[in-house]
Amino acid sequence: AQLADMVDLDGPLWLAEDRADGLRYDGATIHPPTAALWG
């Protein structure tokens, strides 16, 4: 995403149902998914 003009980091907030072990939100901070997400 370094060369992207825009990156949508909060897109998962709009999902009706999120994936287990996905992004974790802590206030305004977005933490990366755990290794369990990738298997």
Coordinates of C-alpha atoms in Angstrom, one line a residue:
A1 CA 0.0 0.0 0.0
Q2 CA 3.0 2.3 0.0
L3 CA 2.4 3.6 -3.5
A4 CA -1.4 3.7 -3.2
D5 CA -3.2 7.0 -3.3
M6 CA -5.8 5.7 -0.7
V7 CA -6.1 2.7 1.5
D8 CA -9.4 1.7 3.1
L9 CA -8.3 0.4 6.6
D10 CA -11.7 0.5 8.2
G11 CA -13.6 -1.4 5.5
P12 CA -14.2 -4.4 7.8
L13 CA -16.3 -2.2 10.1
W14 CA -18.9 -2.1 7.4
L15 CA -19.2 -5.9 7.1
A16 CA -22.3 -7.6 8.4
E17 CA -20.2 -10.4 9.9
D18 CA -16.4 -10.3 10.4
R19 CA -14.0 -13.2 10.1
A20 CA -12.7 -14.8 13.2
D21 CA -9.1 -13.7 14.1
G22 CA -9.4 -10.7 11.8
L23 CA -8.4 -7.1 12.5
R24 CA -8.7 -6.0 16.1
Y25 CA -9.7 -2.4 16.9
D26 CA -8.6 -0.6 20.1
G27 CA -10.0 2.9 19.9
A28 CA -8.5 4.6 16.9
T29 CA -5.8 1.9 16.5
I30 CA -6.1 -1.0 14.1
H31 CA -4.1 -4.1 15.0
P32 CA -3.1 -6.6 12.3
P33 CA -4.8 -10.0 12.2
T34 CA -3.4 -13.0 14.1
A35 CA -1.6 -15.8 12.4
A36 CA -4.7 -18.0 12.9
L37 CA -6.4 -16.0 10.1
W38 CA -4.0 -17.4 7.5
G39 CA -4.2 -21.0 8.7

